[in-house]
Short mmCIF file of C-alpha atoms in Angstrom, two decimals:
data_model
loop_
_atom_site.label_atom_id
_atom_site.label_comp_id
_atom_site.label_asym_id
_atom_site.label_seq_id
_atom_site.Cartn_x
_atom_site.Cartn_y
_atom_site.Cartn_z
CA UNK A 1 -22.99 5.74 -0.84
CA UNK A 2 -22.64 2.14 0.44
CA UNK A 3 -25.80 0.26 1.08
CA UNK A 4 -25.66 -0.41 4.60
CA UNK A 5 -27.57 -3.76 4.47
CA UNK A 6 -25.09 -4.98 1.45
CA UNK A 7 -22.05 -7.53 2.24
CA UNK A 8 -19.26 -8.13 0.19
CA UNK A 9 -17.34 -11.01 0.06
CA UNK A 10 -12.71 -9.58 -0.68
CA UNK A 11 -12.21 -13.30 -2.25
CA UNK A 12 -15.84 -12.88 -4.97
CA UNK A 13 -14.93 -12.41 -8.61
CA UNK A 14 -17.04 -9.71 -9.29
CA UNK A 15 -16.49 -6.44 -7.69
CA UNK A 16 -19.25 -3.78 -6.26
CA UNK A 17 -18.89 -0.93 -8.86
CA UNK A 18 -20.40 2.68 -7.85
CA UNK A 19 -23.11 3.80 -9.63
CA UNK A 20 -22.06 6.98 -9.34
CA UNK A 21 -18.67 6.65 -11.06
CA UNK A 22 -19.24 8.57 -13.87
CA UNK A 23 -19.61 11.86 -12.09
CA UNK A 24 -17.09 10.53 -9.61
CA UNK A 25 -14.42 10.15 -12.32
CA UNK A 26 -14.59 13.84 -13.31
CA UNK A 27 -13.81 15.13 -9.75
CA UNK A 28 -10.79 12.35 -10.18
CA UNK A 29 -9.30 13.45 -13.38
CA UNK A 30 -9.46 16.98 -12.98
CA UNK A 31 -8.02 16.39 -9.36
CA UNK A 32 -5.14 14.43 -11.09
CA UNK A 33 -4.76 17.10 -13.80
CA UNK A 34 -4.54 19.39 -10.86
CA UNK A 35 -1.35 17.94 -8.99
CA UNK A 36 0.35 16.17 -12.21
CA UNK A 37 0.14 20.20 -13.68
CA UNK A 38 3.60 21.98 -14.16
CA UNK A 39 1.42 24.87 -13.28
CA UNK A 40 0.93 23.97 -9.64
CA UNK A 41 3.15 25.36 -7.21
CA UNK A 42 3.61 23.04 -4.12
CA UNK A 43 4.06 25.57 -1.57
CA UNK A 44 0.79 27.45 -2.28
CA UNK A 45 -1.14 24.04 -3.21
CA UNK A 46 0.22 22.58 0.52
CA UNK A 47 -2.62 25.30 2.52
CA UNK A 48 -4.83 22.89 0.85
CA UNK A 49 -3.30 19.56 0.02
CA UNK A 50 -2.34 18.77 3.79
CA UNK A 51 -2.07 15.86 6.60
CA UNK A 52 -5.68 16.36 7.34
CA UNK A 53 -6.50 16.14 3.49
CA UNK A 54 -4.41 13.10 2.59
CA UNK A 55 -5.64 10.89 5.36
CA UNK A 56 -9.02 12.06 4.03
CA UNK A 57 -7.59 10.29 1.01
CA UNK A 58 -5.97 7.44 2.40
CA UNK A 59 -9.87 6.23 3.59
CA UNK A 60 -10.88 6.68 0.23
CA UNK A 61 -8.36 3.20 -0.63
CA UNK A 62 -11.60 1.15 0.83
CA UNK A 63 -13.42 1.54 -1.85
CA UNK A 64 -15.34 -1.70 -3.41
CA UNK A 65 -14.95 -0.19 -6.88
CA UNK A 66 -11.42 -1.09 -8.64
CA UNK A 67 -11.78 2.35 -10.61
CA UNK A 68 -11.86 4.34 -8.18
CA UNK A 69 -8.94 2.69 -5.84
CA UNK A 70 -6.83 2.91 -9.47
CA UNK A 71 -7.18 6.58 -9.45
CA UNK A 72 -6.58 7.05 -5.78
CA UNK A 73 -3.03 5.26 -6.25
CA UNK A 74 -2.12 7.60 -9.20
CA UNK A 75 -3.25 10.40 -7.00
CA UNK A 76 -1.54 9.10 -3.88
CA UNK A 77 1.44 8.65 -5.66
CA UNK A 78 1.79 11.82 -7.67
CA UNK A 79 1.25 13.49 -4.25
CA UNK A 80 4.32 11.91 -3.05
CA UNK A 81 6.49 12.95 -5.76
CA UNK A 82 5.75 16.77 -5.59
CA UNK A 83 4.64 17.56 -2.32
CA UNK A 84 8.45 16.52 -0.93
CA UNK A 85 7.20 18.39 2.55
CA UNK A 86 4.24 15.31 3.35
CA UNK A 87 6.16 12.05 2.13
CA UNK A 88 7.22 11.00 5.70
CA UNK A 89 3.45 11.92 6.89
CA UNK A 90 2.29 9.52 3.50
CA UNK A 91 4.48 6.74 4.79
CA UNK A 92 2.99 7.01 8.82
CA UNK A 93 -0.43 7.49 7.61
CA UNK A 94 -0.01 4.40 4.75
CA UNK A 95 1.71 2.54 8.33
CA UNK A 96 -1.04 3.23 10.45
CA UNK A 97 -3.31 1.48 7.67
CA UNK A 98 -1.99 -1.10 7.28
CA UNK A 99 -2.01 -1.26 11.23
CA UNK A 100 -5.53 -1.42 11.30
CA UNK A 101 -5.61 -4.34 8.68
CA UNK A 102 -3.42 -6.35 10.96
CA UNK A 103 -4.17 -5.75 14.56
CA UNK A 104 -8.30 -4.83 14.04
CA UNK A 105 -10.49 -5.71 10.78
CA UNK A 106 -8.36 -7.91 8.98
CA UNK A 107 -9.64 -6.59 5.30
CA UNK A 108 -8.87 -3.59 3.22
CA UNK A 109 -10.09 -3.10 -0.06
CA UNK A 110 -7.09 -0.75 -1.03
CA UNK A 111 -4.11 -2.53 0.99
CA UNK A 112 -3.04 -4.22 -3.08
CA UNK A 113 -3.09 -0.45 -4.45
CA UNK A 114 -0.92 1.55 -1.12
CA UNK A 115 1.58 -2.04 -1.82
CA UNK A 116 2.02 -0.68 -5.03
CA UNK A 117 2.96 2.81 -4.13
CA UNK A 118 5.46 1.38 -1.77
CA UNK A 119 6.86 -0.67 -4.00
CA UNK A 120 7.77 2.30 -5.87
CA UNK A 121 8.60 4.54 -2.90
CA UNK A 122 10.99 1.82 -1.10
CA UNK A 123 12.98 1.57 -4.72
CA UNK A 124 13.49 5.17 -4.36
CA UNK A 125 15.02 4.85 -1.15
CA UNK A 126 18.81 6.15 -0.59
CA UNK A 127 21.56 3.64 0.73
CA UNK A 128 22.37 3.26 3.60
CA UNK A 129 18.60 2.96 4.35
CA UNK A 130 17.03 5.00 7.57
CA UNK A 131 16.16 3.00 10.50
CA UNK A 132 12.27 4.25 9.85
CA UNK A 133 12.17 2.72 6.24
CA UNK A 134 13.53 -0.66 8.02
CA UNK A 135 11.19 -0.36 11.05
CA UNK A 136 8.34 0.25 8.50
CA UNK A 137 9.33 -3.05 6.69
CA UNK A 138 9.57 -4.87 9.82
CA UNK A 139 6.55 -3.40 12.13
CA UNK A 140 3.72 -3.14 9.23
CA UNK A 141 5.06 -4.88 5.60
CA UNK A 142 6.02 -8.29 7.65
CA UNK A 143 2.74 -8.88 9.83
CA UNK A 144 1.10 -8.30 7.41
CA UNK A 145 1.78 -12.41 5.90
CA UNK A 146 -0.74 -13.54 9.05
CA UNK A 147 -3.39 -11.44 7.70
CA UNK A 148 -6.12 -14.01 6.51
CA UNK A 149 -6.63 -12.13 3.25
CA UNK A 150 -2.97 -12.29 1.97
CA UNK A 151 -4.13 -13.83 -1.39
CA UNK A 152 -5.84 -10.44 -2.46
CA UNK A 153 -2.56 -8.26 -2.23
CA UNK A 154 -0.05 -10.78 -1.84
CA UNK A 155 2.09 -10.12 -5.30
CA UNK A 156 2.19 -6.28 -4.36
CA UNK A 157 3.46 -7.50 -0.46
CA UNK A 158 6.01 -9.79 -2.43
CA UNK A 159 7.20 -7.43 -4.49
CA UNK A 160 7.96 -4.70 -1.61
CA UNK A 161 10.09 -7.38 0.53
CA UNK A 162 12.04 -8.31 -2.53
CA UNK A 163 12.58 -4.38 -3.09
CA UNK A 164 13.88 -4.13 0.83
CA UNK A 165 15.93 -7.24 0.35
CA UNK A 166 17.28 -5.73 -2.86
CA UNK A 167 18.53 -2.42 -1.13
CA UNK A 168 19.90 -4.38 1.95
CA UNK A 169 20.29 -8.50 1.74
CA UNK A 170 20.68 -8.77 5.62
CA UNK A 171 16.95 -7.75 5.83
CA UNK A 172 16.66 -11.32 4.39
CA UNK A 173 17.55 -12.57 7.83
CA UNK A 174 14.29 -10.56 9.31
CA UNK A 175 11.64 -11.47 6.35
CA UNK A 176 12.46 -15.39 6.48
CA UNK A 177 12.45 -16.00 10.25
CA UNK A 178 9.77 -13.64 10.40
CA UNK A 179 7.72 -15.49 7.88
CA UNK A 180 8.41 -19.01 9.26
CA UNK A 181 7.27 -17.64 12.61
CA UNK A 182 4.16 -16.75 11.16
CA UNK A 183 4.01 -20.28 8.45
CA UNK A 184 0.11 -20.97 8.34
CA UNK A 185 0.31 -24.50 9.69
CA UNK A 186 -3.03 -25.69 8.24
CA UNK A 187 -3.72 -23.48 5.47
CA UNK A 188 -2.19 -25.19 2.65
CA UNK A 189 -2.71 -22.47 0.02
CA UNK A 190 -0.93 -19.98 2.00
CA UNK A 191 1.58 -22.35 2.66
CA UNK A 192 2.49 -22.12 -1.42
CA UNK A 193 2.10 -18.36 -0.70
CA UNK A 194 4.82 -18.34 1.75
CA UNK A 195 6.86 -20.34 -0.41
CA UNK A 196 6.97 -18.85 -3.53
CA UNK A 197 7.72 -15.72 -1.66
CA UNK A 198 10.74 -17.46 0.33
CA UNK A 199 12.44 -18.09 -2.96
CA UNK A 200 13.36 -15.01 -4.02
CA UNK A 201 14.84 -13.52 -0.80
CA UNK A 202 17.06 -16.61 -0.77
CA UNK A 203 18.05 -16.09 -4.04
CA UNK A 204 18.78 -12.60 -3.72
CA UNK A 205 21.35 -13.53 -0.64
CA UNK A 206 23.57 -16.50 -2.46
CA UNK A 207 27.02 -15.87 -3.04
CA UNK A 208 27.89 -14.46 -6.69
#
């Protein structure tokens, strides 16, 4: 457990590790050996891999210790790919999330890792895309640029509006006046943030 009277600092170098990892990392693997297992049926393993277990999960992501958040995301996403019958659920509850990061406590420790699922799950998605994937990019992906800890998941955030831009280049349109609506006027190192990021939706919308 968390020591109550212990602060951590997203931005410090050196990450709180669990002390109990090493028993913690058994219940992971076999858990992962579980649903990666050819021998796992999804229809009798969904009475107990449900909603109310994934968003059991999903809190997991806040985790100080990096070794635990990398297992959750191979969990997470494995989950995805074989339980077809909870992916829009995974997508809400990964929504709501990120909803908390942006309208309540401002830091996640797990928001880099569920970036990196999406960035896999939104290359996935079929053309024409649904009007939920593009309200998902522009309700919770977008806002999520004023958050004030950007820099710790800001490659993974990058990387799923180039994805979205990819599938459809008149998102482009949304993510640039979207991110010049939020530009961080006196924050100069988010400033290059933004920038950096601006480049390759433009690129991805000039002319062949």
């Amino acid at each position: 457990n968390k020591d109550p009277l212990a602060f951590s600092d997203p931005e410090e170098e050196e990450p709180s590790l669990e002390r109990a990892w090493p028993h913690l990392q058994i219940v992971y693997e076999f858990f992962l050996r579980f649903v990666v297992s050819n021998d796992v049926d999804p229809k009798i393993a969904k009475r107990f891999v449900d909603q109310n277990f994934m968003l059991k999960l999903l809190e997991l992501f806040d985790s100080e210790d990096p070794r635990e958040r990398d297992y959750l995301k191979t969990i997470l996403h494995r989950i995805y790919g074989k339980f077809m019958a909870l992916r829009s659920f995974i997508r809400r509850a990964i929504q709501h999330v990120f909803f908390k990061v942006i309208y309540e406590c401002e830091t996640q420790n797990g928001v880099g890792e569920l970036l990196e699922i999406l960035g896999s799950i939104i290359n996935g998605f079929a053309l024409p895309l649904k009007d939920e994937h593009k309200d998902f990019l522009i309700k919770a992906l977008i806002p999520l640029h004023k958050v004030k800890s950007l820099a710790c998941f800001y490659q993974q955030l990058s990387y799923c509006m180039a994805q979205y831009v990819e599938k459809d280049p008149r998102l482009a349109y949304d993510i640039i006046t979207a991110m010049l609506r939020y530009w961080p006027v006196s924050i100069t190192s988010k400033q290059v943030l933004f920038l950096n990021e601006l480049e390759e939706p433009l690129e991805l919308t000039q002319p062949s």
